[in-house]
Amino acid sequence: VRPNPFNPAATLAFDVPGEAGGARPVTLDLYDVGGRLVRRLLDGAVGTGHQEVKWDGRAADGRIVASGVYVARITIGDYVATQKLTLLR
């Protein structure tokens, strides 16, 4: 995640493993520290290699979220990883 902490937007970068030209199902969700889903940023087939997704600090309904710590959770097949993001308004 860069920058971290961020305001007003952050870029989440990740690598999708596999053969060149292929695609894998990827889900990228953002949660608040209470475990509530804030927004699903990605849900679908993504090409292999380096990828980047931007988050504009908004929830799924379009509202601007409050300052605080959020957790990004990415799932690529059986692989799951999380990372904390800090939003400072």
Coordinates of C-alpha atoms in Angstrom, one line a residue, residues 14-26 42 44-52 74 76:
F14 CA -0.1 -7.0 -5.7
D15 CA 1.2 -9.7 -8.0
V16 CA -1.0 -12.4 -9.5
P17 CA 1.0 -15.6 -10.0
G18 CA 0.6 -17.8 -13.2
E19 CA 1.7 -18.0 -16.8
A20 CA 2.0 -14.9 -18.8
G21 CA -1.3 -14.0 -20.6
G22 CA -3.3 -16.0 -18.0
A23 CA -5.9 -14.8 -15.5
R24 CA -6.9 -15.8 -12.0
P25 CA -9.9 -15.0 -9.9
V26 CA -9.1 -12.3 -7.4
L42 CA -12.1 -6.2 -6.9
G44 CA -13.2 -11.2 -10.9
A45 CA -10.6 -12.5 -13.2
V46 CA -7.4 -10.5 -13.2
G47 CA -4.4 -10.9 -15.5
T48 CA -1.2 -12.5 -14.1
G49 CA 1.7 -10.2 -13.2
H50 CA 1.8 -6.9 -11.3
Q51 CA -1.5 -5.2 -10.6
E52 CA -2.6 -2.1 -8.9
I74 CA -6.9 -10.2 -1.0
I76 CA -6.1 -15.3 -5.1

